[in-house]
CSV table of N, CA and C in Angstrom, one decimal:
chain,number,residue,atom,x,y,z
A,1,UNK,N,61.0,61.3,-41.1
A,1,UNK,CA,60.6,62.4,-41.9
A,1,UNK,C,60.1,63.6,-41.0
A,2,UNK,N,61.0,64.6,-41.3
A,2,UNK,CA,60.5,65.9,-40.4
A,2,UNK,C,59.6,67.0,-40.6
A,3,UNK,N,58.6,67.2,-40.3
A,3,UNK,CA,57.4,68.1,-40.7
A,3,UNK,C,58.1,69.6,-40.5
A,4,UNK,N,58.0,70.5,-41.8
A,4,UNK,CA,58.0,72.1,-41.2
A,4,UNK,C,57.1,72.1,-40.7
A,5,UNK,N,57.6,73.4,-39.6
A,5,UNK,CA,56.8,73.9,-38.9
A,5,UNK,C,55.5,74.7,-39.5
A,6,UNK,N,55.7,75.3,-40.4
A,6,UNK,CA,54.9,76.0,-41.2
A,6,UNK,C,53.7,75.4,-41.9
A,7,UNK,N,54.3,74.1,-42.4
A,7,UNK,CA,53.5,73.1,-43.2
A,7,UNK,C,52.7,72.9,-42.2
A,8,UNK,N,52.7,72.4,-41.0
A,8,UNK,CA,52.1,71.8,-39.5
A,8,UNK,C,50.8,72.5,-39.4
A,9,UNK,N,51.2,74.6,-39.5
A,9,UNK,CA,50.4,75.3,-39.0
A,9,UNK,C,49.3,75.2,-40.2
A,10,UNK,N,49.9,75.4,-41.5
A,10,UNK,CA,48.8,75.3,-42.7
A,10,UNK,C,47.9,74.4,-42.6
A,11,UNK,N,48.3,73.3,-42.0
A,11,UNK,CA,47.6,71.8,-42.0
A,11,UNK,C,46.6,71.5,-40.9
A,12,UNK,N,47.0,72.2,-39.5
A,12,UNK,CA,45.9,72.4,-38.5
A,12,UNK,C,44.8,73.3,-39.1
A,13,UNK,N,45.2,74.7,-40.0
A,13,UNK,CA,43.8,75.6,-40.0
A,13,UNK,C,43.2,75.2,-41.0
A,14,UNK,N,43.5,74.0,-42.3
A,14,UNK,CA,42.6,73.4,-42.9
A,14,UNK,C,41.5,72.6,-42.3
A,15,UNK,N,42.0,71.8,-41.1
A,15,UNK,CA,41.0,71.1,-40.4
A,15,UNK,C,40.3,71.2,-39.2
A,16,UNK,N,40.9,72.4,-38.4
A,16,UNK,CA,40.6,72.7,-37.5
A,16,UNK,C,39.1,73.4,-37.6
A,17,UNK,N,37.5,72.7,-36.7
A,17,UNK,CA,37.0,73.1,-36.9
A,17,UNK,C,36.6,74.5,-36.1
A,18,UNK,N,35.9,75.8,-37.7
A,18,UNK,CA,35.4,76.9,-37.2
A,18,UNK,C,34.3,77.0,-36.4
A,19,UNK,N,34.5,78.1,-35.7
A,19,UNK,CA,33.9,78.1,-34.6
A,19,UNK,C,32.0,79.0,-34.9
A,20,UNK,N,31.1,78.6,-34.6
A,20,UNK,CA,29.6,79.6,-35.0
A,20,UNK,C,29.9,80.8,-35.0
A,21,UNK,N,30.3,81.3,-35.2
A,21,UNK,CA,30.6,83.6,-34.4
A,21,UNK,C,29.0,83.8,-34.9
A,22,UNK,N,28.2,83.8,-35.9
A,22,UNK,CA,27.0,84.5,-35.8
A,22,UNK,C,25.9,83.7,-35.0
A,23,UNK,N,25.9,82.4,-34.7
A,23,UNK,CA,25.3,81.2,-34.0
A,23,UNK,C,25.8,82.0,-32.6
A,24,UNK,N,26.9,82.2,-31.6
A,24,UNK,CA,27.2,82.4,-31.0
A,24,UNK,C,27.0,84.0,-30.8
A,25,UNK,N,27.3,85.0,-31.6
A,25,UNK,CA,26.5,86.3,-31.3
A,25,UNK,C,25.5,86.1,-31.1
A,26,UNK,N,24.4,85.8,-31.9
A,26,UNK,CA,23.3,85.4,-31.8
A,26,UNK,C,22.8,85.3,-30.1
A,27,UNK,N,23.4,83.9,-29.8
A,27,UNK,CA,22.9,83.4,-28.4
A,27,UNK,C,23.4,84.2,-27.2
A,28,UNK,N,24.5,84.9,-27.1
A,28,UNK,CA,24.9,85.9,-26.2
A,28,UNK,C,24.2,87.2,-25.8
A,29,UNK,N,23.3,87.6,-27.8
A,29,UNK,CA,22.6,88.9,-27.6
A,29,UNK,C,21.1,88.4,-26.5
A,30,UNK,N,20.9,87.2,-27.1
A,30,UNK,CA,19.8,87.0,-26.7
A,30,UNK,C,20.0,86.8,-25.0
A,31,UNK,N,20.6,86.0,-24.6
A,31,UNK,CA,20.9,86.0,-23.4
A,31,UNK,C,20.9,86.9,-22.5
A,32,UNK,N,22.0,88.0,-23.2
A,32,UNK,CA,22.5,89.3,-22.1
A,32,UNK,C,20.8,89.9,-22.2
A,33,UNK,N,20.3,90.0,-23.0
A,33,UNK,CA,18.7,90.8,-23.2
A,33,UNK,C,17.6,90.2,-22.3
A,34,UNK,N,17.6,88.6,-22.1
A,34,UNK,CA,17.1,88.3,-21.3
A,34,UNK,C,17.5,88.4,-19.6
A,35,UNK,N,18.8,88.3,-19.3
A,35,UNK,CA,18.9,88.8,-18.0
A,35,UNK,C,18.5,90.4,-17.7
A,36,UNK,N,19.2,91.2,-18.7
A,36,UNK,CA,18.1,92.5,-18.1
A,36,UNK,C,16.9,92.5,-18.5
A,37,UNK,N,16.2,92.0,-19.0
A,37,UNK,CA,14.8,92.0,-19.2
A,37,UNK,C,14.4,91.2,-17.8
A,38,UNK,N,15.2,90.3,-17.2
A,38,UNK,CA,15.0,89.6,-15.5
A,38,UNK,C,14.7,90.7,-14.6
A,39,UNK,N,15.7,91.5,-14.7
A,39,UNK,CA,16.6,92.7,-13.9
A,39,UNK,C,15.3,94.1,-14.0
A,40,UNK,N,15.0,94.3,-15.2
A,40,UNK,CA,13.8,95.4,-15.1
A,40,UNK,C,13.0,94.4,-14.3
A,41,UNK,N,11.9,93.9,-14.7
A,41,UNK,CA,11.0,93.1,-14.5
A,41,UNK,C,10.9,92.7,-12.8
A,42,UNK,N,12.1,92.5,-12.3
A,42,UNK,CA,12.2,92.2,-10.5
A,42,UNK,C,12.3,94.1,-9.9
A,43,UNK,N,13.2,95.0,-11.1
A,43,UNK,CA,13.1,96.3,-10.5
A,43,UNK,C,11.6,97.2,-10.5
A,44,UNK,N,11.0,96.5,-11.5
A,44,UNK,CA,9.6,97.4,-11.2
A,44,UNK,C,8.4,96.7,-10.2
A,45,UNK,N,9.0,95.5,-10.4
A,45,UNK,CA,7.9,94.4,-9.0
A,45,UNK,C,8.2,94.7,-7.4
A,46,UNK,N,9.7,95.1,-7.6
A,46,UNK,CA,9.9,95.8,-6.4
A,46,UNK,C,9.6,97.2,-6.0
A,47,UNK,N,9.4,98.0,-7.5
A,47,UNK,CA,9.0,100.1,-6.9
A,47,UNK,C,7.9,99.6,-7.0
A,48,UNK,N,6.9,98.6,-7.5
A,48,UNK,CA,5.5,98.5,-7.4
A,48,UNK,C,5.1,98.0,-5.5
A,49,UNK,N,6.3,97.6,-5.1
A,49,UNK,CA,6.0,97.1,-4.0
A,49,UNK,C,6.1,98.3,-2.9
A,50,UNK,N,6.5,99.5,-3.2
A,50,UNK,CA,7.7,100.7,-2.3
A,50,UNK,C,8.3,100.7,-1.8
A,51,UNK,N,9.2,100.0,-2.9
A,51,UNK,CA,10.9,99.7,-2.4
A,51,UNK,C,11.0,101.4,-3.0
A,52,UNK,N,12.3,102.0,-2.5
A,52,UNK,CA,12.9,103.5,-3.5
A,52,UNK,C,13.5,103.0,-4.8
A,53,UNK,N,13.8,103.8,-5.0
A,53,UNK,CA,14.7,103.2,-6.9
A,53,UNK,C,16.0,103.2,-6.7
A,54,UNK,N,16.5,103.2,-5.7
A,54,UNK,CA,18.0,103.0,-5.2
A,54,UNK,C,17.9,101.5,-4.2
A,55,UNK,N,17.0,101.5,-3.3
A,55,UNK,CA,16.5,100.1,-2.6
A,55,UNK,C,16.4,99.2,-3.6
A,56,UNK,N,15.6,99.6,-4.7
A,56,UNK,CA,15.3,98.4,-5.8
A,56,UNK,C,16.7,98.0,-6.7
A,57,UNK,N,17.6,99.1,-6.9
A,57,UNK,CA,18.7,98.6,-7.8
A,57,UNK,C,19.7,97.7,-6.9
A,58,UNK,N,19.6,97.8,-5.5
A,58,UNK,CA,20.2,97.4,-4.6
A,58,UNK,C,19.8,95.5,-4.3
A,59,UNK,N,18.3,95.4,-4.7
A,59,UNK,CA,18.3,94.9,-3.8
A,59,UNK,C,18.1,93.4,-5.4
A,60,UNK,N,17.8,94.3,-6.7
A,60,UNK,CA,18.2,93.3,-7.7
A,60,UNK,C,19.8,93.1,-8.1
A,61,UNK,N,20.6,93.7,-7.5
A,61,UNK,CA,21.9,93.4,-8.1
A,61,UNK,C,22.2,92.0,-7.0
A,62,UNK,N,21.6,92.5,-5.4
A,62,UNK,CA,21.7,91.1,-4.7
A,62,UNK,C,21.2,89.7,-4.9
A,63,UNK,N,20.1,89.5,-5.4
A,63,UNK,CA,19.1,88.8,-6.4
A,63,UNK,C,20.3,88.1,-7.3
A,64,UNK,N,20.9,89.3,-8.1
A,64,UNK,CA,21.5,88.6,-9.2
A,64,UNK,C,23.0,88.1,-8.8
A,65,UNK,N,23.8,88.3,-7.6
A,65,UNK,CA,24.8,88.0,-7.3
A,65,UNK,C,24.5,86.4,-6.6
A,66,UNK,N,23.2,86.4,-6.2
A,66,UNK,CA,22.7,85.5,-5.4
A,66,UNK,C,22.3,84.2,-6.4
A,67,UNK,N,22.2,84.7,-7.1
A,67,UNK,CA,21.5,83.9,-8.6
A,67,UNK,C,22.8,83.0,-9.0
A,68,UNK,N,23.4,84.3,-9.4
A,68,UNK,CA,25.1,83.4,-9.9
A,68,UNK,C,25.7,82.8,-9.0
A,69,UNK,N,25.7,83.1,-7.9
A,69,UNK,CA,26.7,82.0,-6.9
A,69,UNK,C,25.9,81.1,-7.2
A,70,UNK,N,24.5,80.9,-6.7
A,70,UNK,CA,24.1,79.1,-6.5
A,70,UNK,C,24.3,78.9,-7.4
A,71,UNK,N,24.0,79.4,-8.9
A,71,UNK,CA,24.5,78.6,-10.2
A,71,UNK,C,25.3,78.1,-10.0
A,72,UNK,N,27.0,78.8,-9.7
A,72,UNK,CA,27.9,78.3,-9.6
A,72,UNK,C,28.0,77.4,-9.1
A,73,UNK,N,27.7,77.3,-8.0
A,73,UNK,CA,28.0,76.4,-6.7
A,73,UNK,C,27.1,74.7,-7.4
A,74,UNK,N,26.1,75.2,-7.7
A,74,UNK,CA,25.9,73.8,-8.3
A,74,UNK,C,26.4,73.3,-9.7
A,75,UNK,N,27.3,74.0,-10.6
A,75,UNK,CA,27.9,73.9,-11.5
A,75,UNK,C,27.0,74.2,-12.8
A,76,UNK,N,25.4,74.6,-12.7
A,76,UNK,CA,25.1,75.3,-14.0
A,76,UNK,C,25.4,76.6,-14.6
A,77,UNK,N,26.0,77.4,-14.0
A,77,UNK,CA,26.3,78.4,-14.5
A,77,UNK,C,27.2,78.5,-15.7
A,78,UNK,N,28.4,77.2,-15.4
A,78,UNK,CA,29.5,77.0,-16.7
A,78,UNK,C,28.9,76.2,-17.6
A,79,UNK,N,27.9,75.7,-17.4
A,79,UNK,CA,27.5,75.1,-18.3
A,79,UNK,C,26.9,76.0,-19.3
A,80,UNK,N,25.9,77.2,-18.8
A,80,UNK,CA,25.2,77.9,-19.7
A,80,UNK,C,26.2,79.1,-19.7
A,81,UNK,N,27.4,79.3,-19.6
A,81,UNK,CA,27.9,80.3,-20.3
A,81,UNK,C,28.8,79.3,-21.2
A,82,UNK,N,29.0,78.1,-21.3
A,82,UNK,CA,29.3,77.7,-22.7
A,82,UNK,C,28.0,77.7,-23.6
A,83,UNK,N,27.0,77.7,-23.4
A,83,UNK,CA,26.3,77.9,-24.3
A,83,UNK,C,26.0,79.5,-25.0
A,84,UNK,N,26.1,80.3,-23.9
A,84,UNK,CA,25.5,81.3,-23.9
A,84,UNK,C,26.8,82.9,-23.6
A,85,UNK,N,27.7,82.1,-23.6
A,85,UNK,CA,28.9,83.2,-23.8
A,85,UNK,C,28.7,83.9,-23.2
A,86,UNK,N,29.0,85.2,-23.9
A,86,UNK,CA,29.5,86.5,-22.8
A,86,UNK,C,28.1,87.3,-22.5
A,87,UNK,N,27.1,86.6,-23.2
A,87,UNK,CA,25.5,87.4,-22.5
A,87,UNK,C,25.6,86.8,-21.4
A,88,UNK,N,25.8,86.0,-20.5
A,88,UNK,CA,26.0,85.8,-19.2
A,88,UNK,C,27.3,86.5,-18.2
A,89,UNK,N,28.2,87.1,-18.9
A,89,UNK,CA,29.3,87.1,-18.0
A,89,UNK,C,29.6,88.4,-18.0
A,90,UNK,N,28.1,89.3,-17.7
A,90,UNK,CA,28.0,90.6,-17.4
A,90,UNK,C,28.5,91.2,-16.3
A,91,UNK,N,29.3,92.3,-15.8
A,91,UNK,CA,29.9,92.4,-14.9
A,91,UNK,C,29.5,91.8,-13.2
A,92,UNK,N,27.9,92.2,-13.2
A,92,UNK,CA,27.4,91.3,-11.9
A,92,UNK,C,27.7,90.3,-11.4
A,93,UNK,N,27.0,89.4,-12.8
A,93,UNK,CA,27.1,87.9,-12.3
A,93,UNK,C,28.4,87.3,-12.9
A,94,UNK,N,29.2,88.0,-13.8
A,94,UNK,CA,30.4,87.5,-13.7
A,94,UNK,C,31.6,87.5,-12.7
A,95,UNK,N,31.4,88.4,-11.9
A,95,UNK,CA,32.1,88.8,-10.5
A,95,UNK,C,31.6,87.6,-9.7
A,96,UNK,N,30.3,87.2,-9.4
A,96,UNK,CA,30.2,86.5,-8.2
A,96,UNK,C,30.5,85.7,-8.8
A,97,UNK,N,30.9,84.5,-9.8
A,97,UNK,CA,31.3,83.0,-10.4
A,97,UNK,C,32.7,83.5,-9.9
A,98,UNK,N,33.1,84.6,-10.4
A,98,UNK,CA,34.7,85.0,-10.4
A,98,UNK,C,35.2,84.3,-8.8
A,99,UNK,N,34.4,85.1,-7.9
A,99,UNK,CA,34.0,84.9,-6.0
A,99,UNK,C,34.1,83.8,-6.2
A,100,UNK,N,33.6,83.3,-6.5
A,100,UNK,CA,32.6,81.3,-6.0
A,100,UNK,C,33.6,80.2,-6.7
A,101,UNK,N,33.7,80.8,-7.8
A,101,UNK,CA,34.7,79.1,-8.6
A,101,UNK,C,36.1,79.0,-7.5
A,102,UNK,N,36.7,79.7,-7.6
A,102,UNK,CA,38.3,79.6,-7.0
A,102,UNK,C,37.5,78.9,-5.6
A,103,UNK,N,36.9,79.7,-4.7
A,103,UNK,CA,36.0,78.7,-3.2
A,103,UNK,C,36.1,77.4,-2.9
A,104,UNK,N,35.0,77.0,-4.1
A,104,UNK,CA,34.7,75.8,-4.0
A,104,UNK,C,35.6,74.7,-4.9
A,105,UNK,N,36.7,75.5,-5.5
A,105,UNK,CA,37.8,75.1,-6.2
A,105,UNK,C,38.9,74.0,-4.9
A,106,UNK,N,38.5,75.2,-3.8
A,106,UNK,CA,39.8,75.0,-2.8
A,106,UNK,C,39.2,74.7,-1.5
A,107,UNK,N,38.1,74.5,-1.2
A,107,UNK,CA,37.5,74.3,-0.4
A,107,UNK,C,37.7,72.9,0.8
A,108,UNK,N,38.3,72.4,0.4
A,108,UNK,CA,38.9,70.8,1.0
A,108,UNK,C,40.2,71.2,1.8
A,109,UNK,N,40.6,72.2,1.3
A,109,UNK,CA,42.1,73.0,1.9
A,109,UNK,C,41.9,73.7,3.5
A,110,UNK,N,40.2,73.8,3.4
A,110,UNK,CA,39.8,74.6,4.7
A,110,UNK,C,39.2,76.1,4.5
A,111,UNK,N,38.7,76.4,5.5
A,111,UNK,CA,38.0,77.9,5.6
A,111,UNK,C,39.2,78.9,5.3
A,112,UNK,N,40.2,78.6,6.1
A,112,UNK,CA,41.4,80.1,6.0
A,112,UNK,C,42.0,79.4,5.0
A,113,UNK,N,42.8,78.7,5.0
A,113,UNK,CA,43.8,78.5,3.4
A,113,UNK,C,43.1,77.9,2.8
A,114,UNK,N,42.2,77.6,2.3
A,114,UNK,CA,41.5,77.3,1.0
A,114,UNK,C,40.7,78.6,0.6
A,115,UNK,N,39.5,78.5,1.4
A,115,UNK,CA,38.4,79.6,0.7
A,115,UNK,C,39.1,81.1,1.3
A,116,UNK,N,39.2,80.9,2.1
A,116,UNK,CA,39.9,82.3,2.5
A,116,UNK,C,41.0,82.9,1.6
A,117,UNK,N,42.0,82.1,1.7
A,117,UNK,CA,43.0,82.3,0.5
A,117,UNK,C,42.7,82.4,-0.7
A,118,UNK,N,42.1,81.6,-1.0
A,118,UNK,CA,41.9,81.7,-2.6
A,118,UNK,C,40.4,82.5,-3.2
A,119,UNK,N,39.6,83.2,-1.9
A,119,UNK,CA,38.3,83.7,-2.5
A,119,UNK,C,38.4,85.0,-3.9
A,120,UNK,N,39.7,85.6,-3.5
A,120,UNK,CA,40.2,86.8,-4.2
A,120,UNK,C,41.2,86.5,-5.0
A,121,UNK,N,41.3,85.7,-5.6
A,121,UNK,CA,42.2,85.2,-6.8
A,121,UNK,C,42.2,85.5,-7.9
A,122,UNK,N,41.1,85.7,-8.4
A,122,UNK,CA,40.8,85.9,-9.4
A,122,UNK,C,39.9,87.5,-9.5
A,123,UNK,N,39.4,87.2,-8.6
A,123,UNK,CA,38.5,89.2,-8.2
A,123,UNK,C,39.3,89.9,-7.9
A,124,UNK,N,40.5,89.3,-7.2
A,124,UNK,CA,41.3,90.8,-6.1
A,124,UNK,C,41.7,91.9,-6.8
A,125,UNK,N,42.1,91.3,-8.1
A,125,UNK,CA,42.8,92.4,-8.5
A,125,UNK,C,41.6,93.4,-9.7
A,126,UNK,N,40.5,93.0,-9.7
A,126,UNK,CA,39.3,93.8,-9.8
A,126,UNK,C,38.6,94.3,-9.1
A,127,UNK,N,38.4,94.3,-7.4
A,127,UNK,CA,38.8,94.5,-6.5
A,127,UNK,C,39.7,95.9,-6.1
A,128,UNK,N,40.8,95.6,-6.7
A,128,UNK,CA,41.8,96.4,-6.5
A,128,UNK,C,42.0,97.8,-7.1
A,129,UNK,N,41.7,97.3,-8.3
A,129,UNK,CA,41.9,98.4,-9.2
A,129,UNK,C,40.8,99.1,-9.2
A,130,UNK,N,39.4,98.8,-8.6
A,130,UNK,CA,38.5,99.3,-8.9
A,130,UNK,C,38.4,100.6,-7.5
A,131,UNK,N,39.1,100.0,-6.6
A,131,UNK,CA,39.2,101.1,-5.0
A,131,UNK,C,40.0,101.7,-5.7
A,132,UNK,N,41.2,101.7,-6.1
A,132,UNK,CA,42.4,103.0,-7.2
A,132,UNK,C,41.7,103.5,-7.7
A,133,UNK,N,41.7,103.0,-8.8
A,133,UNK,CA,40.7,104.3,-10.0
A,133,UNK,C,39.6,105.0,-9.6
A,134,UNK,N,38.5,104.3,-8.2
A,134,UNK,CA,38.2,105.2,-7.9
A,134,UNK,C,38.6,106.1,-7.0
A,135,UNK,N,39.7,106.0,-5.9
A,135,UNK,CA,40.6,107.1,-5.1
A,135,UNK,C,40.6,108.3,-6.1
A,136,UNK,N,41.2,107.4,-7.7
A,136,UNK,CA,42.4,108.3,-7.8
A,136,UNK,C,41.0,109.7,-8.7
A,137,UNK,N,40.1,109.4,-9.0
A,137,UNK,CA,38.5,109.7,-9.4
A,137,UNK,C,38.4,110.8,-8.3
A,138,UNK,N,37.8,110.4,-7.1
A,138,UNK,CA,38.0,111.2,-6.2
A,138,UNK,C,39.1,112.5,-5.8
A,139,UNK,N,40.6,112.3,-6.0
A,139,UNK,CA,41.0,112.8,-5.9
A,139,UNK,C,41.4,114.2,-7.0
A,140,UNK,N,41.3,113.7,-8.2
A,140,UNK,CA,40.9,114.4,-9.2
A,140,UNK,C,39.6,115.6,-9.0
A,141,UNK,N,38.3,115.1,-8.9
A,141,UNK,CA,37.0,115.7,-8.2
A,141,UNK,C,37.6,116.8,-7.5
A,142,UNK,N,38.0,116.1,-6.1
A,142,UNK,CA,38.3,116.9,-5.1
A,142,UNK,C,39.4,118.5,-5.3
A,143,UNK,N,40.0,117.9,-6.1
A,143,UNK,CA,41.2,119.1,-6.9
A,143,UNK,C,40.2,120.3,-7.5
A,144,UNK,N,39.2,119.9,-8.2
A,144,UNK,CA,38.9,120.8,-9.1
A,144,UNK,C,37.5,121.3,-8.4
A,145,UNK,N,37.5,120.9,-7.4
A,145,UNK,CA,36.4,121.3,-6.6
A,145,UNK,C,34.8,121.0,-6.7
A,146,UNK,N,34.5,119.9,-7.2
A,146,UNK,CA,33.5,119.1,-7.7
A,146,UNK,C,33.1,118.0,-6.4
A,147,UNK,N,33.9,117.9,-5.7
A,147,UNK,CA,33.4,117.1,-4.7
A,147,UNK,C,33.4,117.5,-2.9
């Protein structure tokens, strides 16, 4: 006896279970709120200390890159962005997991063809496009006499 295809599809989204979307907005807002509420809180302990306000944004984005690798590296980071979704996988600290997973993915392979090879796998091409668009930023500026 041969199943339509169609029948098949009607029959998975009757049982297939839905997923929280307001449970999981929920937990994302809160999350992404609490890492910048991290992020001020280390930026003003640092201008309290006389760091500049360019030293201090510098030196919490390193903080937070620093944050997400060990996460990664010891494997909690994936754990709490399944819990915690895309409030974690703010452009910061989702860049350095981006860095770190492929690494220690390939890491058995060796320094050059594992981590080496594979550190930009997944970044390079954010990486990439981010040196272009800004060139191409620049070179625009530069035309109209802005830079």
């Amino acid at each position: 006896m041969a199943i339509d295809k169609n029948e098949y599809q009607k029959t998975v989204e009757k049982i297939k279970p839905r997923p929280p979307v307001l449970k999981n907005c929920v937990l994302a807002f809160l999350m992404g709120g609490f890492v910048c509420f991290l992020g001020e809180v280390l930026f003003h302990f640092l201008r309290g200390y006389g760091l500049s306000e360019k030293d201090s944004y510098t030196v919490v984005s390193v903080v937070f890159i620093l944050i997400s690798a060990v996460l990664t590296g010891t494997g909690i980071y994936d754990d709490l962005v399944r819990i915690f979704g895309a409030g974690l996988i703010v452009p910061i600290t989702g860049f350095a997991n981006s860095m770190v997973s492929p690494a220690l993915e390939h890491k058995q392979e060796g320094l050059v063809l594992g981590v080496g090879a594979k550190l930009f796998t997944v970044a390079g091409p954010v990486v990439i496009y981010g040196i272009l668009s800004s060139l191409i930023v620049a070179i625009i500026l530069r035309g109209l006499g802005k830079l």
